[in-house]
């Protein structure tokens, strides 16, 4: 077996040869002429001159060897549906969806926004876009109209694919009214909506604009739509993510680099073999869903489980029953989900035959040791933490057991993955911290590897100024995470350097939540901070200064206003962004120059020392918060 340190070194020092080898893991129509073009940093063009197609690699190329094997396994405990699509059937469904999109005028380079619950049609839509060279942007179904509107406006889709409703814990969440409201709010109006009717909620239709999926699908049954050979550097999709401003960023990804990155990761990190089954419990609205529900496993020729439902419904054994039934070999989830399961009867872990499982991968938020130990003891398989970001598309730090088996360390996601030149630097001097256990900012020196974001959608300038300009004296990519590296080269992630919070593995910008709360007519000022939570990792906590204080003169009035403010966030951003509490104060802690002291508020909320307060304008503001929490 290869030595991992050598493998990693080679990926950086002999970059072109290394990635030319990885590029053989996928099919190309035309082989790339150049492997890595980094002549205009920080932009990187991977596999220029090559032509390929993500859908071909995920679906068509498996028809030869495994047409009748499972590809997409759809399970919904919300609607009690279960359907296994073979590669042949998936091929047919995707062609049908592609034909329907073409009939709605979608051409190569056009944009299709996908606002869908976890149903098979969502995966068909993604793959269909990839097939015809349309750029997709999947918006998480838990987001509400204002979040959706800002994405529609930025992405300017010609078609939006959606459904009547999602469902969570048996509760139907109608999508169409949210979508209609989002379109009303957006300056850009899509030409067509393609709507999947699950029969869960009524839909008002706008004639001429709104089309029924079942009806159009019937018209295009049995059609053949060939894959369009795309340039490796063409855009495959964008996915929006939160940052420090209220405006979400469209993380833009290519075609060839992404396909190679995923194929390589399935082999080296996720131990996936063709014919096996992969189960990622994420949602297609997140990057994990793109990479490891849809594209990655399928590119590897694996079956992939797409699960709609909770981990504890009908009971806490549901996931393990799927592992047994479909002989899942690799499973991918988030620490929060494990913490939810940990509160249930541990007997569920022993009830099913889990002998097919090789490893459980966890990502999205810090993995605490008790959670890791509990699940590791319960399952008896390796638990592999992996650290990455929407921007990277695949793990930055983990253990590549497919290259060389290496020990994991509790609390550490692992070591830098091949292709990533990860460093720790001093936040204000930019100096590289090479001694063990020194805390600094985790950065990546360019060129970034295949699969990494190409740029911010339609905003190269923002890409450079946001990600590549925060460290003095050098152009490196900032992850905006604090970290340390121990003497053995293992990294530990210590939280964000910016105002991004992580609630149950979902990344949220505190500014977006603040902007939403500010739209309540009685809110004068607001500060939102992320506070440590035993279940969700972090929760959002809002501190609000109100205009008319009579609105909080008694407990009932205070509770009502708190509920009203939460509802504003629910309606605009979605329940995922709803603060756990809204507390009322008469002033917020700020510096003399008017900057909010979010970190001091967070420290107080977590019972920690708020640190240096020499710049605070009025210390009583922080005291108020302390008193409130006492
Ligand atoms: P997202 O782009 O939503 O995937 O969020 C990425 C952020 O989540 C990172 O910048 C980290 O702050 C956090 N994160 C993701 N994975 C891990 C992990 N394994 N350990 C610690 N933090 C993580």
XYZ file of C-alpha atoms and ligand atoms in Angstrom:
653
model
C 0.000 0.000 0.000
C 1.104 3.552 -0.709
C 2.450 5.676 2.071
C -0.038 8.526 2.572
C 2.567 11.189 3.338
C 4.255 10.401 -0.006
C 0.894 10.382 -1.778
C 0.081 13.805 -0.353
C 3.545 15.200 -1.116
C 3.322 13.975 -4.700
C -0.065 15.629 -5.167
C 1.628 18.969 -4.496
C 5.135 18.570 -5.910
C 4.217 16.516 -8.968
C 0.755 17.993 -9.349
C 0.135 17.422 -13.025
C 1.227 13.785 -13.061
C -0.736 13.076 -9.886
C -3.994 14.541 -11.165
C -3.536 13.163 -14.675
C -3.591 9.753 -12.999
C -6.739 10.593 -10.980
C -8.386 11.921 -14.154
C -8.352 8.363 -15.488
C -11.019 7.480 -12.929
C -13.643 9.149 -15.114
C -14.654 8.966 -18.772
C -13.594 11.781 -21.077
C -14.864 12.424 -24.577
C -11.671 14.377 -25.260
C -8.729 13.954 -22.908
C -7.490 17.181 -21.321
C -4.605 18.988 -22.978
C -3.517 20.759 -19.801
C -3.907 19.336 -16.307
C -3.628 22.405 -14.109
C -3.624 25.925 -15.449
C -2.860 28.205 -12.537
C -1.451 31.037 -14.595
C -3.921 33.574 -13.239
C -3.999 33.017 -9.481
C -6.061 32.522 -7.461
C -8.176 31.180 -10.343
C -7.416 27.612 -11.420
C -8.516 25.819 -14.552
C -8.487 22.057 -14.196
C -8.194 19.697 -17.148
C -8.532 22.429 -19.773
C -9.153 21.137 -23.272
C -10.869 18.048 -21.891
C -14.537 17.413 -22.569
C -16.731 15.265 -20.386
C -20.142 15.163 -18.705
C -21.112 14.578 -15.070
C -24.323 12.779 -15.987
C -22.514 10.482 -18.399
C -20.079 9.565 -15.640
C -22.817 9.137 -13.034
C -25.281 7.214 -15.162
C -24.590 6.277 -18.785
C -21.165 4.781 -18.376
C -22.485 2.221 -15.885
C -25.080 0.869 -18.295
C -22.526 -1.449 -19.836
C -21.698 -3.333 -16.632
C -24.520 -2.675 -14.193
C -27.684 -1.539 -15.986
C -29.854 -3.740 -13.786
C -28.156 -2.955 -10.507
C -29.587 -0.422 -8.080
C -28.545 3.185 -8.579
C -30.928 5.507 -6.741
C -32.728 4.061 -3.734
C -35.461 6.419 -2.671
C -36.873 6.011 0.840
C -39.392 8.343 2.456
C -40.666 7.678 5.938
C -42.731 10.828 5.519
C -44.900 9.445 2.723
C -44.028 5.774 3.263
C -42.597 5.340 -0.191
C -39.661 3.237 -1.187
C -38.441 2.780 -4.740
C -35.272 1.359 -6.176
C -34.186 2.689 -9.571
C -31.692 0.602 -11.493
C -29.111 2.414 -13.590
C -31.263 1.632 -16.642
C -34.329 3.168 -14.988
C -32.380 6.155 -13.722
C -31.080 6.675 -17.246
C -34.654 6.728 -18.559
C -35.927 9.081 -15.835
C -33.074 11.510 -16.305
C -33.592 11.578 -20.071
C -37.268 12.265 -19.520
C -36.462 15.170 -17.224
C -33.833 16.428 -19.694
C -36.382 16.286 -22.523
C -38.906 18.216 -20.447
C -36.337 20.892 -19.602
C -35.380 21.155 -23.274
C -39.065 21.517 -24.162
C -39.222 24.452 -21.746
C -36.436 26.093 -23.729
C -33.515 25.274 -21.428
C -30.275 25.249 -23.412
C -26.604 24.726 -22.577
C -25.429 27.397 -20.131
C -28.982 28.293 -19.048
C -29.837 28.281 -15.393
C -32.288 25.989 -13.605
C -33.056 26.535 -9.938
C -34.146 23.450 -8.004
C -36.243 24.080 -4.884
C -37.246 20.601 -3.899
C -37.869 18.269 -1.023
C -35.940 15.005 -0.854
C -37.683 13.220 -3.692
C -36.182 11.279 -6.563
C -37.261 13.939 -9.071
C -34.821 16.352 -7.405
C -31.928 14.045 -8.287
C -33.348 13.528 -11.792
C -33.449 17.305 -12.227
C -29.836 17.764 -11.121
C -28.608 14.982 -13.393
C -30.768 16.203 -16.277
C -29.222 19.667 -16.029
C -25.757 18.128 -16.000
C -26.743 16.055 -19.035
C -27.756 19.000 -21.219
C -25.184 21.447 -19.874
C -27.635 23.607 -17.953
C -26.294 25.085 -14.703
C -28.276 24.102 -11.627
C -28.602 25.716 -8.272
C -30.344 23.685 -5.620
C -31.858 25.751 -2.826
C -32.467 23.907 0.449
C -36.189 23.215 0.852
C -36.094 24.496 4.432
C -35.399 28.035 3.225
C -38.339 30.414 2.964
C -39.313 33.178 0.550
C -36.762 35.910 1.291
C -33.804 33.490 1.211
C -35.189 31.967 -1.959
C -35.844 35.366 -3.555
C -32.262 36.541 -3.072
C -31.031 33.355 -4.750
C -33.488 33.648 -7.655
C -32.404 37.222 -8.195
C -28.708 36.403 -8.163
C -28.913 33.200 -10.192
C -31.511 34.419 -12.749
C -32.901 30.980 -13.646
C -35.087 30.564 -16.712
C -36.792 27.552 -15.117
C -37.465 26.628 -11.494
C -38.163 22.995 -10.668
C -40.188 22.596 -7.496
C -42.908 20.566 -5.820
C -46.129 21.111 -3.957
C -44.621 20.375 -0.572
C -42.027 18.884 1.679
C -42.812 16.988 4.837
C -41.059 16.844 8.171
C -42.170 14.660 11.056
C -45.470 14.195 9.228
C -46.043 17.926 9.010
C -46.581 19.151 5.452
C -44.648 22.243 4.447
C -46.214 23.754 1.326
C -43.530 25.013 -1.073
C -45.600 26.653 -3.787
C -46.826 29.665 -1.747
C -43.233 30.293 -0.607
C -42.026 30.014 -4.189
C -44.746 32.358 -5.487
C -43.883 34.884 -2.799
C -40.161 34.578 -3.575
C -40.813 35.227 -7.274
C -42.943 38.206 -6.344
C -40.084 39.616 -4.240
C -37.413 38.949 -6.852
C -36.616 41.431 -9.623
C -35.872 38.458 -11.866
C -38.861 36.373 -12.968
C -38.345 32.838 -14.300
C -40.101 31.985 -17.558
C -41.365 28.592 -16.361
C -41.965 26.572 -13.252
C -41.916 22.790 -13.456
C -43.933 21.391 -10.568
C -43.974 17.911 -9.114
C -47.343 17.280 -7.507
C -46.952 14.849 -4.617
C -50.561 15.288 -3.615
C -49.538 16.792 -0.278
C -50.677 20.402 -0.660
C -52.842 22.324 -3.119
C -50.997 24.432 -5.699
C -52.208 27.560 -7.387
C -50.973 27.572 -10.962
C -50.203 30.478 -13.181
C -51.309 29.475 -16.707
C -48.559 29.567 -19.302
C -45.820 29.725 -16.654
C -46.524 26.748 -14.405
C -46.193 23.248 -15.819
C -47.057 19.899 -14.354
C -44.175 17.425 -14.252
C -46.334 14.291 -14.603
C -48.095 15.698 -17.639
C -44.930 16.767 -19.460
C -43.108 13.591 -18.433
C -45.796 11.506 -20.068
C -45.361 13.463 -23.273
C -41.631 12.783 -23.228
C -41.635 9.177 -22.112
C -39.083 6.965 -23.882
C -37.181 9.842 -25.458
C -33.457 9.748 -25.894
C -31.496 12.812 -24.943
C -27.770 12.405 -25.447
C -25.241 13.889 -23.039
C -23.752 17.179 -24.237
C -19.952 17.029 -24.076
C -18.972 19.996 -21.960
C -15.650 21.663 -21.478
C -14.037 20.552 -18.265
C -13.973 24.187 -17.136
C -17.651 24.860 -17.916
C -19.906 25.577 -14.941
C -21.839 22.627 -13.555
C -23.632 24.315 -10.692
C -23.721 26.990 -8.071
C -24.725 26.500 -4.472
C -25.364 29.423 -2.189
C -23.695 29.677 1.158
C -23.705 32.170 3.985
C -20.875 34.517 4.746
C -20.321 37.592 6.833
C -22.569 39.834 4.775
C -26.318 39.433 4.485
C -25.945 38.554 0.794
C -25.360 34.829 0.161
C -22.537 33.832 -2.162
C -22.992 31.548 -5.145
C -20.203 28.988 -4.886
C -19.485 28.040 -8.500
C -18.137 24.673 -9.554
C -16.765 23.265 -12.820
C -17.505 19.997 -14.608
C -14.296 17.999 -15.125
C -12.445 18.978 -11.975
C -15.491 18.183 -9.859
C -16.002 14.796 -11.510
C -12.366 13.837 -10.961
C -12.337 15.118 -7.374
C -15.423 13.084 -6.504
C -14.227 9.938 -8.252
C -10.885 10.182 -6.449
C -12.519 10.832 -3.071
C -14.844 7.848 -3.450
C -11.799 5.665 -3.901
C -9.259 7.159 -1.507
C -11.485 8.494 1.277
C -14.931 6.897 1.159
C -13.845 3.351 0.295
C -16.586 3.029 -2.305
C -16.598 0.191 -4.802
C -18.939 -0.224 -7.785
C -22.006 -2.255 -6.887
C -21.882 -1.271 -3.204
C -24.331 1.039 -1.435
C -23.651 4.496 -0.068
C -25.949 6.223 2.398
C -25.581 9.917 3.094
C -28.226 11.291 5.435
C -27.765 14.880 4.269
C -30.117 16.855 2.022
C -29.648 17.717 -1.647
C -29.865 21.383 -0.615
C -26.412 21.168 0.992
C -23.064 20.534 -0.598
C -22.820 17.077 0.991
C -26.014 16.181 -0.822
C -24.553 17.293 -4.153
C -21.260 15.491 -3.700
C -22.258 12.442 -1.698
C -25.938 11.751 -2.273
C -26.034 12.417 -5.993
C -22.800 12.732 -7.930
C -20.044 10.968 -5.955
C -21.604 7.550 -5.293
C -23.141 7.353 -8.763
C -19.867 8.294 -10.446
C -18.336 5.417 -8.470
C -21.006 3.043 -9.804
C -22.579 2.661 -6.372
C -26.199 2.674 -5.342
C -27.064 5.744 -3.310
C -29.820 6.063 -0.728
C -31.863 9.255 -0.784
C -33.771 9.433 2.478
C -36.625 11.786 3.321
C -37.467 11.724 6.988
C -36.120 11.976 10.493
C -33.514 9.648 12.031
C -35.958 8.724 14.803
C -39.190 8.121 12.924
C -40.866 5.634 13.021
C -38.121 4.817 15.536
C -34.412 5.347 16.102
C -33.629 2.152 14.221
C -34.749 3.406 10.828
C -31.294 4.247 9.461
C -29.795 0.985 10.685
C -32.669 -0.961 9.157
C -31.741 0.637 5.812
C -28.097 -0.273 6.331
C -29.156 -3.898 6.824
C -31.694 -3.969 4.009
C -29.517 -2.366 1.347
C -26.171 -3.635 2.661
C -24.793 -0.141 3.028
C -21.001 -0.132 2.981
C -20.255 3.570 3.575
C -22.442 5.907 5.527
C -22.157 9.672 5.860
C -23.909 11.800 8.464
C -23.429 14.739 10.821
C -22.537 14.800 14.535
C -25.893 16.431 15.372
C -27.772 13.436 13.990
C -25.658 11.110 16.117
C -26.339 13.254 19.182
C -30.064 12.931 18.429
C -29.732 9.141 18.223
C -27.669 9.081 21.396
C -30.723 10.240 23.339
C -32.635 7.160 22.162
C -32.469 3.545 23.244
C -28.966 2.235 22.364
C -30.520 -1.177 21.661
C -31.429 0.123 18.186
C -27.765 -0.026 17.254
C -27.736 -3.751 17.954
C -31.055 -4.648 16.426
C -29.894 -4.886 12.803
C -27.142 -6.640 10.936
C -24.649 -3.895 10.219
C -21.852 -6.183 9.065
C -21.796 -4.612 5.584
C -20.729 -1.247 6.989
C -17.043 -0.364 6.524
C -17.099 3.093 8.096
C -19.255 5.965 9.241
C -18.128 9.390 7.991
C -19.212 12.474 9.910
C -18.814 16.088 8.850
C -20.258 19.565 8.903
C -19.460 20.585 12.455
C -17.015 19.691 15.203
C -17.285 16.083 16.344
C -17.091 15.945 20.124
C -15.386 13.016 21.764
C -18.366 11.595 23.733
C -20.457 11.500 20.553
C -17.640 9.902 18.566
C -17.021 7.278 21.261
C -20.693 6.450 21.679
C -21.271 5.763 18.017
C -17.921 4.089 17.521
C -18.600 1.663 20.392
C -22.162 1.118 19.235
C -21.397 0.367 15.603
C -18.000 -1.235 15.957
C -16.776 0.382 12.732
C -14.291 3.229 12.244
C -15.781 6.695 12.661
C -14.115 9.052 10.219
C -14.484 12.751 10.904
C -13.999 14.959 7.870
C -13.641 18.690 7.674
C -14.655 20.629 4.612
C -16.760 23.488 3.355
C -19.334 24.229 0.699
C -16.459 25.957 -1.091
C -14.226 22.877 -1.241
C -16.854 20.375 -2.441
C -15.012 17.446 -0.831
C -12.955 16.887 2.331
C -10.013 19.164 3.137
C -8.961 17.280 6.272
C -9.649 13.646 7.038
C -7.975 10.241 6.909
C -7.609 8.709 3.453
C -7.927 5.088 4.508
C -8.231 4.077 0.876
C -4.628 5.169 0.351
C -3.137 4.018 3.634
C -4.860 2.937 6.806
C -4.031 5.493 9.463
C -5.241 5.999 12.981
C -7.839 8.659 13.670
C -7.502 10.828 16.749
C -10.577 11.842 18.692
C -11.245 15.544 18.263
C -9.248 15.834 15.050
C -10.756 15.529 11.564
C -7.312 14.324 10.443
C -4.610 15.464 8.075
C -4.650 17.515 4.845
C -6.060 15.645 1.899
C -4.049 15.159 -1.296
C -4.179 18.308 -3.418
C -4.559 20.573 -0.389
C -1.597 22.594 0.859
C -3.060 23.447 4.264
C -1.232 25.823 6.597
C -1.853 27.584 9.874
C -1.008 31.267 9.845
C -1.030 34.093 12.364
C -4.203 36.103 11.830
C -2.608 39.545 11.902
C 0.968 39.019 10.724
C 0.237 36.282 8.186
C 3.321 34.406 9.429
C 3.112 30.646 9.018
C 2.924 28.868 12.364
C 5.034 25.781 11.945
C 5.479 24.749 15.567
C 2.965 22.207 16.912
C -0.128 23.354 18.784
C 0.019 27.020 17.782
C -3.399 28.496 17.181
C -3.964 30.403 13.937
C -6.180 30.634 10.889
C -6.447 27.551 8.692
C -5.554 28.575 5.136
C -4.963 26.814 1.842
C -2.137 27.837 -0.468
C -3.097 27.800 -4.142
C -3.577 26.307 -6.598
C -6.637 24.746 -5.019
C -7.345 21.152 -6.103
C -9.973 19.897 -8.568
C -13.541 20.190 -7.273
C -12.787 23.353 -5.314
C -14.967 26.382 -6.109
C -13.980 28.171 -9.313
C -15.190 31.585 -8.205
C -18.199 33.354 -6.734
C -20.989 33.242 -9.308
C -20.753 36.337 -11.494
C -18.400 38.001 -9.045
C -14.697 37.218 -9.472
C -13.862 40.310 -7.499
C -15.844 39.071 -4.501
C -14.124 35.689 -4.745
C -10.712 37.331 -4.500
C -11.642 39.933 -1.903
C -13.576 37.547 0.341
C -11.440 34.463 0.329
C -7.964 35.402 -0.860
C -7.262 38.780 0.678
C -7.695 38.406 4.421
C -4.186 37.262 5.334
C -1.568 40.019 5.225
C 1.347 39.683 2.842
C 0.216 36.663 0.867
C -2.533 35.419 -1.359
C -3.891 32.330 0.379
C -7.422 30.983 0.700
C -8.845 31.560 4.167
C -11.189 28.927 5.538
C -12.213 31.412 8.266
C -11.674 28.659 10.790
C -9.265 28.700 13.703
C -7.118 25.631 14.009
C -4.014 24.018 15.396
C -1.822 21.198 14.140
C -0.285 18.756 16.592
C 3.205 17.270 16.451
C 1.966 14.375 14.310
C 0.449 16.689 11.692
C -3.188 16.171 12.786
C -5.342 19.289 12.654
C -7.935 20.434 15.189
C -10.622 22.940 14.197
C -11.442 25.482 16.874
C -14.376 27.455 15.448
C -14.975 30.239 12.961
C -13.013 33.472 12.788
C -16.019 35.285 11.299
C -19.708 35.753 12.085
C -20.813 32.494 10.551
C -22.512 30.044 12.893
C -23.147 26.356 12.546
C -26.510 25.061 13.726
C -26.907 21.286 13.471
C -24.295 21.249 10.715
C -26.126 23.997 8.801
C -24.109 27.075 8.091
C -25.904 30.332 8.779
C -24.783 33.924 8.615
C -25.662 35.924 11.718
C -26.008 39.027 9.504
C -28.750 37.410 7.442
C -30.698 36.602 10.598
C -30.110 40.122 11.933
C -31.371 41.663 8.709
C -34.480 39.550 8.865
C -35.187 40.434 12.509
C -34.600 44.122 11.740
C -37.501 44.063 9.316
C -39.898 43.677 12.267
C -41.387 47.166 12.741
C -40.669 47.252 16.469
C -37.000 46.290 16.191
C -34.523 49.149 16.478
C -31.310 47.123 16.718
C -30.314 43.507 16.942
C -27.293 41.301 17.549
C -27.330 37.598 16.737
C -24.648 35.300 18.070
C -24.034 31.563 17.966
C -24.096 29.935 21.393
C -22.838 26.446 22.236
C -25.636 23.874 22.429
C -25.291 20.263 23.558
C -27.466 18.892 20.750
C -27.082 21.195 17.766
C -23.485 22.281 18.310
C -24.587 25.903 18.195
C -27.881 27.766 18.265
C -28.617 31.349 17.273
C -29.461 33.739 20.104
C -30.858 37.185 19.335
C -30.598 40.298 21.490
C -32.992 42.993 20.417
C -33.451 46.660 21.266
C -37.077 47.582 20.601
C -38.605 50.912 19.705
C -41.795 50.706 21.732
C -40.978 49.198 25.107
C -44.625 48.954 26.114
C -44.663 45.890 23.869
C -42.682 44.001 26.532
C -44.206 45.352 29.698
C -45.163 41.916 31.007
C -44.161 38.284 30.477
C -47.062 37.510 28.160
C -46.319 40.527 25.949
C -42.623 39.671 25.882
C -43.363 36.097 24.848
C -45.731 37.295 22.158
C -43.166 39.680 20.695
C -40.535 36.956 20.850
C -42.891 34.669 18.928
C -43.683 37.396 16.398
C -40.007 38.016 15.731
C -39.345 34.293 15.346
C -42.186 34.111 12.865
C -40.614 36.879 10.786
C -37.455 34.761 10.534
C -39.480 31.613 9.783
C -41.378 33.348 7.007
C -38.392 35.060 5.450
C -35.481 32.676 5.913
C -37.049 29.425 7.080
C -37.220 27.612 10.397
C -33.547 26.555 10.164
C -32.527 30.149 10.795
C -34.966 30.773 13.672
C -33.114 31.898 16.835
C -33.511 29.653 19.853
C -34.356 32.714 21.951
C -35.012 36.396 21.363
C -34.080 38.493 24.416
C -34.867 42.173 24.881
C -32.311 44.729 26.056
C -32.163 48.516 26.093
C -28.749 48.736 24.466
C -26.207 46.464 22.799
C -22.529 46.177 23.698
C -20.530 48.114 21.133
C -17.101 49.625 20.763
C -16.718 53.390 20.890
C -16.624 53.370 17.115
C -19.988 51.598 17.026
C -18.920 48.031 16.188
C -21.033 45.324 17.762
C -19.081 43.211 20.234
C -20.567 39.903 19.104
C -17.732 37.851 20.543
C -18.172 39.391 23.981
C -21.913 38.660 23.857
C -21.203 35.102 22.792
C -18.688 34.633 25.607
C -21.177 35.895 28.185
C -23.877 33.598 26.813
C -21.525 30.647 27.107
C -20.460 31.641 30.632
C -16.942 32.517 29.511
C -14.799 35.539 30.216
C -15.622 38.173 27.547
C -11.934 39.133 27.331
C -10.536 42.579 26.700
C -13.286 45.184 27.068
C -11.199 48.342 26.935
C -12.938 49.474 23.753
C -16.493 49.003 25.043
C -18.637 52.130 24.946
C -20.916 51.259 27.863
C -20.124 48.208 30.034
C -23.683 48.175 31.387
C -24.834 46.750 28.034
C -22.953 43.539 28.699
C -24.093 43.522 32.316
C -27.717 43.629 31.103
C -27.131 40.488 29.079
C -25.451 38.791 32.044
C -28.404 39.700 34.254
C -30.886 38.414 31.681
C -29.169 35.064 31.527
C -28.628 34.753 35.278
P -20.474 24.326 5.255
O -19.922 25.173 4.167
O -21.896 24.587 5.527
O -20.153 22.888 5.022
O -19.734 24.746 6.586
C -18.350 24.675 6.665
C -17.907 24.987 8.056
O -18.412 23.982 8.965
C -16.419 24.946 8.218
O -15.795 26.151 7.840
C -16.279 24.638 9.710
O -16.456 25.792 10.478
C -17.448 23.688 9.959
N -17.036 22.282 9.820
C -17.304 21.455 8.795
N -16.831 20.214 9.029
C -16.230 20.246 10.238
C -15.539 19.273 11.045
N -15.398 18.012 10.655
N -15.040 19.686 12.227
C -15.178 20.967 12.642
N -15.830 21.919 11.936
C -16.358 21.568 10.741
